[in-house]
Every structure is written in C-alpha cells, then in structure tokens.
XYZ file of C-alpha atoms in Angstrom:
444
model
C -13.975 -6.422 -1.862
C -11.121 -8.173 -1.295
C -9.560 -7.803 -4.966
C -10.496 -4.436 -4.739
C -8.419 -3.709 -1.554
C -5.760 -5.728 -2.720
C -5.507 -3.951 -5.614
C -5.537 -0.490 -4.047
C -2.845 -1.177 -1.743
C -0.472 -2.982 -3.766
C -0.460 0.122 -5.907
C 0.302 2.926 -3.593
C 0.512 1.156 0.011
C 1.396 1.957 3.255
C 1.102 -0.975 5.745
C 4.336 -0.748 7.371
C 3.365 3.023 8.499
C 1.203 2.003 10.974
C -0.252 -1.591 11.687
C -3.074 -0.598 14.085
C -5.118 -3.152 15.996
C -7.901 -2.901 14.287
C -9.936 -4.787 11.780
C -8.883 -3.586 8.115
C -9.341 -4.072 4.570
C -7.791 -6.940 3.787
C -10.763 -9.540 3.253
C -9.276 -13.617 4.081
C -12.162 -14.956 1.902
C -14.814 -13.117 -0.027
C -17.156 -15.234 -2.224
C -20.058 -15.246 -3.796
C -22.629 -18.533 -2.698
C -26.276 -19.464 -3.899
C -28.512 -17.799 -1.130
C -28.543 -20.453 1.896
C -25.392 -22.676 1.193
C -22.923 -23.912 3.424
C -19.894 -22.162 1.915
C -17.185 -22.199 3.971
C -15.082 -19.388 5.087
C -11.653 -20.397 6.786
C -10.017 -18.456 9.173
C -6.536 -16.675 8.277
C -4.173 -19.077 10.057
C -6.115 -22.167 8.281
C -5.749 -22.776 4.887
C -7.057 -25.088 2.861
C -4.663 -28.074 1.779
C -4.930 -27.082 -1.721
C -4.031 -23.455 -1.087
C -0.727 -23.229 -0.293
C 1.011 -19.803 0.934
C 2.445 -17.729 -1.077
C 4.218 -15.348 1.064
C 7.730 -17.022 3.351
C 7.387 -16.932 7.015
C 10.998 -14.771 6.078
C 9.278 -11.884 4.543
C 6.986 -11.002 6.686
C 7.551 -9.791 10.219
C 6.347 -11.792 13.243
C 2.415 -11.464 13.745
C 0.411 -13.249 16.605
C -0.951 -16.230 15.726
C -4.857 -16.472 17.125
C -5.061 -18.869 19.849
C -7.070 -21.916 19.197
C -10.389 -21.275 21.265
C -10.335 -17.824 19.212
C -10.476 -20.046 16.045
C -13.219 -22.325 17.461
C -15.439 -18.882 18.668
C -14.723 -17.846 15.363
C -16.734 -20.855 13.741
C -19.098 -20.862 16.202
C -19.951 -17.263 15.119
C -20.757 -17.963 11.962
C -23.903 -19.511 12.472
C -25.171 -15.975 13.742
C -23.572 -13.887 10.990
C -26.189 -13.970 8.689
C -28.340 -12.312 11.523
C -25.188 -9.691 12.989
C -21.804 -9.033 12.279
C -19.963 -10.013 15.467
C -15.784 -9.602 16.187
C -14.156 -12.397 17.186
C -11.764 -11.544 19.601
C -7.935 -13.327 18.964
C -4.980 -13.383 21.251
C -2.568 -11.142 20.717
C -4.202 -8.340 19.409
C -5.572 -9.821 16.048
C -9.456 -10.207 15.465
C -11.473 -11.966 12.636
C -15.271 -11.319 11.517
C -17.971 -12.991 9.290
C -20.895 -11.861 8.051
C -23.180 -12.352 5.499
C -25.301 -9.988 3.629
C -27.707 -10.932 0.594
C -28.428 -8.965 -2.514
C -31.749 -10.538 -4.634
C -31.312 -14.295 -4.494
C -27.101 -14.091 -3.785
C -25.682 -14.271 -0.617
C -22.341 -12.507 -0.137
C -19.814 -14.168 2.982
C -17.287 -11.907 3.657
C -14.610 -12.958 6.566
C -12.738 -10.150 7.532
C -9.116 -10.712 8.653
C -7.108 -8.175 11.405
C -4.418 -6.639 9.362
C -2.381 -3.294 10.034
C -3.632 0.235 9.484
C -2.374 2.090 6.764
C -2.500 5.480 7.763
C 0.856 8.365 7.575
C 1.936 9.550 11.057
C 4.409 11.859 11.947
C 4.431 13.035 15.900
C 2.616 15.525 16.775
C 5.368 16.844 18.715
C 7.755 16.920 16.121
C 6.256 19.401 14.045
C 7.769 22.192 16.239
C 10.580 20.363 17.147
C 9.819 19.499 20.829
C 9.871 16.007 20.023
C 13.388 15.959 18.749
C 15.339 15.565 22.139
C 13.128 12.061 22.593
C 14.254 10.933 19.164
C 17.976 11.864 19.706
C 17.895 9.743 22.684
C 15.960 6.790 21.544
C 18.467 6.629 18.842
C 22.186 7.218 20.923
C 20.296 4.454 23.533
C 20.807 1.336 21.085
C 23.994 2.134 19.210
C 24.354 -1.232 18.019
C 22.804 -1.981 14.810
C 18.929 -2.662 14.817
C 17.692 -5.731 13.949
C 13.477 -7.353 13.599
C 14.312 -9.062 17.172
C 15.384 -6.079 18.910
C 12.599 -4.052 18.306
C 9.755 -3.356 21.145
C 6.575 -4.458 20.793
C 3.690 -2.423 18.610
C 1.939 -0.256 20.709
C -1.247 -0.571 21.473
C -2.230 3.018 21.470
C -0.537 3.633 18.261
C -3.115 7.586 18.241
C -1.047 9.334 21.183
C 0.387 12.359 20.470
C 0.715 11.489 16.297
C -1.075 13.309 13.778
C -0.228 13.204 10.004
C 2.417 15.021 8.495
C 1.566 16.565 4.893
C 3.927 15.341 2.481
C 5.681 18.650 1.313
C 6.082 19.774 5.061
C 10.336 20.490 5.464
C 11.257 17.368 8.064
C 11.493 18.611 11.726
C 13.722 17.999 14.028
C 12.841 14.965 15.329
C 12.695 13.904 11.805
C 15.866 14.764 10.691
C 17.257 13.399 14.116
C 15.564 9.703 12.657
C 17.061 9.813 9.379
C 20.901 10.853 10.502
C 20.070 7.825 13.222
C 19.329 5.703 9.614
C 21.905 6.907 7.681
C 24.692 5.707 10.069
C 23.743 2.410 10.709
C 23.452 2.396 6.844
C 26.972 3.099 6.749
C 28.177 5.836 4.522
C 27.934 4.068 0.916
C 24.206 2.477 1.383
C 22.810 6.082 2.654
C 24.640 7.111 -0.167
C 22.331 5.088 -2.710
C 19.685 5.155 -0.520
C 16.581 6.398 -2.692
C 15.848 10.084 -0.705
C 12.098 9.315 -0.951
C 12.314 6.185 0.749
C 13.963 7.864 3.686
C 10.904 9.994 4.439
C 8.456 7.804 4.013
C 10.042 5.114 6.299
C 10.907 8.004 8.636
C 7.182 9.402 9.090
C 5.615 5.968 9.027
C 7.186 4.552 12.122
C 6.937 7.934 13.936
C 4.303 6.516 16.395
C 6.529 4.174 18.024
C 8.984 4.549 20.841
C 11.877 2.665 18.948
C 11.029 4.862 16.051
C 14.258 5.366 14.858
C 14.805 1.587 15.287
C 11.703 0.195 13.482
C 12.123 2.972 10.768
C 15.797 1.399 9.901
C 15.050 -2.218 10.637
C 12.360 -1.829 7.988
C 13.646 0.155 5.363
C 17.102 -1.841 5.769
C 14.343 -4.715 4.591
C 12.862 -2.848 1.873
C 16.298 -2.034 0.553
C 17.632 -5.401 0.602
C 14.358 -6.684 -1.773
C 15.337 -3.798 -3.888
C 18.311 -5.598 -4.574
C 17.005 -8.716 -5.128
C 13.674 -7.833 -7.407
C 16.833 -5.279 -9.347
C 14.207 -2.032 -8.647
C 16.262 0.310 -8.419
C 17.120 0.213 -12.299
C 14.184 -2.033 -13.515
C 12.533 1.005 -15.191
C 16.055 2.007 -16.923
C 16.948 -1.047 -19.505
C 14.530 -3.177 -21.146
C 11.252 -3.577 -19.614
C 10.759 -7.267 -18.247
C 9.681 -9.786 -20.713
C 6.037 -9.415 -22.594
C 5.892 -6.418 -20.725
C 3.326 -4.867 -23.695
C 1.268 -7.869 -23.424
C 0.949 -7.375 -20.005
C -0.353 -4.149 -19.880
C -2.747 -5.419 -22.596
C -4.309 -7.520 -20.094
C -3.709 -5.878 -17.044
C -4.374 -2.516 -18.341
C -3.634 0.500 -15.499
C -1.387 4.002 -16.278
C -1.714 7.870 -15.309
C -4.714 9.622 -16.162
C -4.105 13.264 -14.306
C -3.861 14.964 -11.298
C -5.677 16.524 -8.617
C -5.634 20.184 -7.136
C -2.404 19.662 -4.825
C -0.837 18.054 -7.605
C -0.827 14.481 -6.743
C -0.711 11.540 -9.774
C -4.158 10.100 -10.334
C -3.319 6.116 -11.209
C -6.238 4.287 -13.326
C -6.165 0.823 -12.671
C -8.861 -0.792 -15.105
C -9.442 -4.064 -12.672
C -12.941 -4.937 -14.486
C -10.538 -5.186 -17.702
C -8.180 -7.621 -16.203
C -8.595 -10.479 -18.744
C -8.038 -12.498 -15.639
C -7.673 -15.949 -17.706
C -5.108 -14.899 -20.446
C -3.364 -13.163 -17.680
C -2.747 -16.387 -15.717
C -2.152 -18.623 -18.230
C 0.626 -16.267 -19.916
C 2.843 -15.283 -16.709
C 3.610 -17.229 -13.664
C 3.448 -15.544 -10.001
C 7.022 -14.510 -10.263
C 6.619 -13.153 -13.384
C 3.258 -11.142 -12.631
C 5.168 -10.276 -9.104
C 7.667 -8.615 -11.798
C 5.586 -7.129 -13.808
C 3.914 -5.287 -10.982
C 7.393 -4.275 -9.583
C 7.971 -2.321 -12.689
C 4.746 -0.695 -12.815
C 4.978 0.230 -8.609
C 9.065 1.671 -9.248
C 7.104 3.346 -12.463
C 4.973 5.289 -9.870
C 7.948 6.344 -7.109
C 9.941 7.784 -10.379
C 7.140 9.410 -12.121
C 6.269 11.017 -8.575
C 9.760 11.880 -8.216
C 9.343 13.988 -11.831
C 6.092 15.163 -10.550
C 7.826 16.825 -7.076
C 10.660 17.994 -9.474
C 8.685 19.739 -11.973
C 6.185 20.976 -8.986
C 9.235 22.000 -6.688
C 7.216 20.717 -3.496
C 7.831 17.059 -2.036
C 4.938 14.567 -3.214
C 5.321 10.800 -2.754
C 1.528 10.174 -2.644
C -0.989 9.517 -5.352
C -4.909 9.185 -5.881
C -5.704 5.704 -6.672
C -9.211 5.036 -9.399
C -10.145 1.658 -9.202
C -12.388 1.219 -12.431
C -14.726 -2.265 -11.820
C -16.353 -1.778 -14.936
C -16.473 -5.093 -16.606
C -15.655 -7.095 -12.992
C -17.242 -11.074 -13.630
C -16.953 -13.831 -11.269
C -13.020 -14.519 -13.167
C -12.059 -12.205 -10.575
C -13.138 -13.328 -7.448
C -11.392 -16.827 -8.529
C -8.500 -17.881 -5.845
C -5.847 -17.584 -7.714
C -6.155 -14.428 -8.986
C -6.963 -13.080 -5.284
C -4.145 -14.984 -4.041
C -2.061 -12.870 -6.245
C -3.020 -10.266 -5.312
C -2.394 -10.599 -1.759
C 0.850 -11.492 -2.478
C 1.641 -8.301 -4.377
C -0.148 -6.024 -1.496
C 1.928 -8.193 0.875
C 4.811 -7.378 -0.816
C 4.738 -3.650 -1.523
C 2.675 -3.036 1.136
C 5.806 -3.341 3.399
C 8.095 -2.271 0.526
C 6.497 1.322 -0.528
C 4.931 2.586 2.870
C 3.082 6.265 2.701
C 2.197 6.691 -0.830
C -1.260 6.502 -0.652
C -3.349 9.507 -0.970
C -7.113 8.987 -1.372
C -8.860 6.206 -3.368
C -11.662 5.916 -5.908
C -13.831 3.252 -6.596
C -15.949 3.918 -9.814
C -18.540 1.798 -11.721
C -19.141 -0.142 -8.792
C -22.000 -2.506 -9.063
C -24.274 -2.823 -6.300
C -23.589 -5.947 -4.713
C -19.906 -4.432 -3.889
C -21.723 -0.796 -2.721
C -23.438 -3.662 -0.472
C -20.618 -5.673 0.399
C -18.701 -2.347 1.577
C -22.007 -0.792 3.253
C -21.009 -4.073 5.904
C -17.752 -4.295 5.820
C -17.051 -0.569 6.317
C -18.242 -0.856 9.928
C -14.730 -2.882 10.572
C -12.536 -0.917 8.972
C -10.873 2.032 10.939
C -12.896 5.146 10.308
C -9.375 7.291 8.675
C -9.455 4.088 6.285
C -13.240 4.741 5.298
C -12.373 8.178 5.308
C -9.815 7.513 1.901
C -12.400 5.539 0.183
C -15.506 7.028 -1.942
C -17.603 4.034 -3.440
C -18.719 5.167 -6.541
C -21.103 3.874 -9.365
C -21.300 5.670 -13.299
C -21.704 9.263 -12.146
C -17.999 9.450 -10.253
C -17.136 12.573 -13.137
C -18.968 14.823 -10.614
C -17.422 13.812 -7.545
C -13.963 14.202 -9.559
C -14.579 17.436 -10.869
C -15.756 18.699 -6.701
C -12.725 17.325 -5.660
C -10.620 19.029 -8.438
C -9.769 15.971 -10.238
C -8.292 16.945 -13.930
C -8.045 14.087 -16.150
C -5.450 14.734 -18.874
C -5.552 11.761 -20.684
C -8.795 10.832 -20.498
C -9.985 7.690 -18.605
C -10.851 5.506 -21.913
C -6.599 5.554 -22.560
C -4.466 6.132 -19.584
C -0.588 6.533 -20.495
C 0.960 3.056 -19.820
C 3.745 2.961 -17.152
C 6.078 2.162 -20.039
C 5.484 5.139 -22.102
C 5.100 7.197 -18.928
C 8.127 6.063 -17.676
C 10.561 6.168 -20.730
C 9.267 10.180 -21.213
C 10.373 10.897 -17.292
C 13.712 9.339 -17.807
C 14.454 11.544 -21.596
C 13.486 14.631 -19.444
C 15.238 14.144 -16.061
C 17.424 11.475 -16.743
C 18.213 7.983 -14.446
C 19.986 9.807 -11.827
C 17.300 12.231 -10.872
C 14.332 10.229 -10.979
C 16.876 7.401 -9.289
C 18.027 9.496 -6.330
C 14.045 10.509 -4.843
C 12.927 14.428 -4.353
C 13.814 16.041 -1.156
C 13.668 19.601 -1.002
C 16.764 22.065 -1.273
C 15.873 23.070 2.802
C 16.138 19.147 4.180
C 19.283 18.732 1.899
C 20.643 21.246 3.485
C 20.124 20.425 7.246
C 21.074 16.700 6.227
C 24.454 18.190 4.642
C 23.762 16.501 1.288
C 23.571 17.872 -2.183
C-alpha cells in the first residue's frame, strides 16, 4: 500500500494544496510477516539506526513532532490491533494507527502515519468574486516579503467556506488578487520566468488559508528555487539525463490516453519495476533525476494537451498497473525511495492529480486497502478505484480511451521530444493560461 501511494503521488501530487489533519495515505511501514510474529512497526519520528533519512530537516516545512506518551500509547496499541484498528492520538495535530489484517496464513501490519490531505481548494467565495476584497487585504497587510516563519499556523478547519475549483474555470477575483500579490514579491524578472501553470496551482492550493496569499508565495518561492537546483525548467530540452533509456527499461511508465474531459491518462507499470537492476544501476540522486525528468515530462505534455484543447488542464488520471508486484517491492529501500520522490514533488507539483487507478491488484492489497481506507479522508477514497483484471470496463464507463494501448505506453522521452518539435521550448516552457486570465493579469 505504501509503494502504491507513494507511487501515485510522486507522479501527479498535491500535498502542499491542503495538509488536512487527518490520517492519509502515506503508510510509515507496511510489511508482510508469517501469521503471529512479532514484527515490528516503528513509529514515524523513530527510525531504525540502520535507516537513515533521506529527506533534510531544510526541505521540508516544520511538522509537529508527537509527544512522547503519544509514542508510548502508540506501542501499547499494538497489542490490540490485530483485534481493532484504533487512532493514536499525537500532539499537535498528527495521529498514527496499526492494525493488522490476515489473508490465508499471512498477516499484513500496516502503521499508518498522519500526513497532509491532498485535495484542490479554491474558496468558495471566490468563485463570484466576493472573496476578493479579503484577499486584497490579507495581501497589502504584510508588505514585506513572506517567509516559512511568518506564516500562521494551518488551520484546523481547513473545509470552511472552500470547495474545489475545476481546472479550466477563468481565475476569480480573489484569485487573480493572489497571484498579482505573488508576482510582486517575485519581483518583475522571476514572475517573468515564472512557469504560468505553477502560478495557479500554488494559487488554488493554499486558498483555504487566511495567509493565503502568503503561504501560496512562500511555497512556490520554494518550489522555484529546487527548480533551479534539480535544472527542471530545461531538463526535458537537451539531452535526457544519463542511461535515461535504461531507465525506462526498468522503470517502465508513459501516456496511454485520455479521458472524456481530456485529461492525460499516465501508466505507471509498478509490478514491472525490475526493482533489483534498478537499484544496483542508479543511486538515489540519480533515480531522484530520473523521476524529475519524467514529472517536468508530465507539466509540459499537459501544457501541449491545454494548448491543443484550448481549455486549462494541469491534472491527469494516474493507472497504477501491480501486475507482476513480488515481495522486491515492498523491500526498504525501494520504499524509502519512494517516499523521498513523493516527498519531493509532492511539495514541488501541488494540484495535478485527477483521479487514480489501481488495476491487477491482487487480493491481499484489495485487503490491505479494505482497512486502511477507513483512515484515509473520504475525498481521498473518493480518487481511488481498487481494481483487479476486469478494470477495461470500469475505463470504458468512465470514458477512458486508451490510444496507445496499455501493453506499450509512449515513454516520456519520445512523448516529450514530439511536444517540443510541435510547440517548441518556449510554449511548453512558459505553462497554459487562458487568453481571458492573460488578459486581466496584463500579460501576453
């Protein structure tokens, strides 16, 4: 479950839209154990001392650590969880689970860590413009640049007066009041180079909070500066990174169609990660690379799809084929990985994900999720469907075309190098934003 999840997120993400207190799916240890062993699940803030962390304290925002009688309960819980699945309650808003469920003679310990809520928001409000006064004056009350230790705390109620915004909706006037707030503290050349796409999405993913304009720079500000640093905004231009067919040899994932609004359906083939090879031909930086390419693959290719579509669609549909998924890829270091790619692109690419699709799922993960769903906010559940071999109905009800066919999706390389001979670097570089928000912005 927790590869799974990883997996989903890292390729279209949206953490940083909204981090609600809840438990979500983001497993801290998932592992298969002989039916009545004493495997050991450790709590998030407790690593093992062979496991080191992957992810610098400097990358990540500020999160609550859980107090130390919420780590004991959390043990002491255990002992129950093969019986009930119980929430352990953790200062500061964060909350860890365990439970166990058994399928034949395996028992499957899940321990589910509190992570942020992934859902787009835009405010309610906004849509007819009544919230744009509140925005104007959130904004002119902190001239001074925004920085992470400025901002005011999360909300807790993170549900009042938001409701999602559909991608291709024109920005409103709150909206538009958020991104010329951006914009200047960007000063006049970054907003210039400022990917268009990115705008939005950071815009509509902080809208639930009252320093929105704040948190929506302080973030993408963030997200910019790794852009500069990883070299994304032209890593799909020159020469692929290094081995980069290999790669996709053993991590194979690419396009495969497009549903009936016109978002990108992604394959990613995680049963047919040759999980060994894989590790023992790139390091983590180099995988972390790899992946960059193939997530800056999806924001241009989306930026193609708006362009030839004429309507605003940073979003795709996610298939997550476990076909083929062994015990290699449960193994730590290939889960560590992956959290450290969600991690990073999670907070890097917020609001692109539409829906997702588990297929050729065996039963013990149908199982697994039939326990762990109960923790997982309900708009979360609500973007997964858990599938086993007969997913080509549920495509073809939810008008699912697949173009390519789902034996050979069209590797980010190829799909990428066509996008850039038909719209060129500049296009696909800039982000799609319609010819209306252009206009209200005063850009071209």
């Amino acid at each position: 479950v927790e590869v799974v999840m990883g997996t989903a997120c890292s390729r279209a993400p949206s953490e940083p839209a909204i981090q609600r207190t809840v438990v979500e799916a983001s497993w801290s240890t998932a592992r298969l154990a002989p039916a009545g062993s004493n495997a050991c699940c450790l709590p998030p803030s407790a690593p093992s001392s062979s496991q080191e962390s992957l992810c610098s304290v400097d990358d990540m925002p500020p999160r609550a650590e859980p107090a130390a009688d919420s780590v004991d309960a959390a043990a002491e819980s255990r002992d129950a969880a093969a019986e009930s699945v119980e929430a352990v309650a953790v200062d500061g808003g964060d909350a860890a689970a365990a439970a166990t469920t058994t399928v034949g003679d395996v028992e499957v310990e899940l321990e589910l860590e509190q992570v942020g809520e992934v859902e787009q928001v835009a405010p309610a409000a906004s849509r007819d413009g009544r919230r744009s006064e509140g925005a104007s004056s959130q904004a002119a009350a902190s001239s001074s640049r925004p920085c992470l230790a400025t901002l005011l705390p999360d909300p807790k109620d993170k549900h009042a007066g938001v409701v999602p915004a559909a991608e291709w909706e024109p920005l409103s006037d709150g909206e538009l009041e958020v991104v010329r707030a951006i914009r200047g503290w960007l000063g006049e050349e970054a907003a210039a180079a400022c990917p268009r796409d990115l705008l939005v999405t950071f815009t509509r993913g902080y809208a639930y909070r009252p320093d929105w304009s704040q948190a929506s720079f302080v973030f993408l500000e963030r997200a910019l500066a790794w852009r500069e640093e990883m070299g994304a905004c032209g890593i799909c231009f020159g020469a692929p990174p290094a081995r980069r067919e290999l790669f996709e040899e053993l991590c194979p994932s690419g396009l495969i169609g497009h549903d009936s609004l016109g978002h990108l359906v992604v394959l990613e083939r995680l049963g047919r990660v040759r999980v060994a090879e894989l590790l023992k031909a790139f390091s983590e930086e180099e995988y972390l690379r790899q992946q960059a390419f193939s997530r800056e693959a999806v924001r241009l290719l989306s930026t193609a799809n708006s362009t030839r579509l004429g309507r605003r669609l940073y979003k795709v549909v996610v298939v997550i084929d476990l076909e083929g998924l062994s015990l290699s890829h449960v193994g730590s270091r290939f889960v560590r990985l992956c959290k450290r790619v969600n991690e990073t692109f999670g907070w890097h690419y917020p609001e692109t994900a539409f829906r997702f699709y588990v297929i050729n799922a065996p039963l013990v993960f149908r199982t697994a999720w039939g326990v762990a769903k109960s923790f997982i906010h309900p708009i979360t559940v609500q973007k997964f469907s858990i599938l086993g071999s007969g997913w080509r109905r549920t495509f073809a009800e939810a008008g699912i075309t697949l173009t390519t066919g789902e034996a050979s999706p069209t590797s980010w390389s190829a799909a990428v190098r066509a996008a850039v001979e038909e719209h060129g670097p500049e296009l696909l570089g800039r982000g799609y934003m319609p010819a209306d928000d252009l206009e209200r912005l005063g850009l071209r």
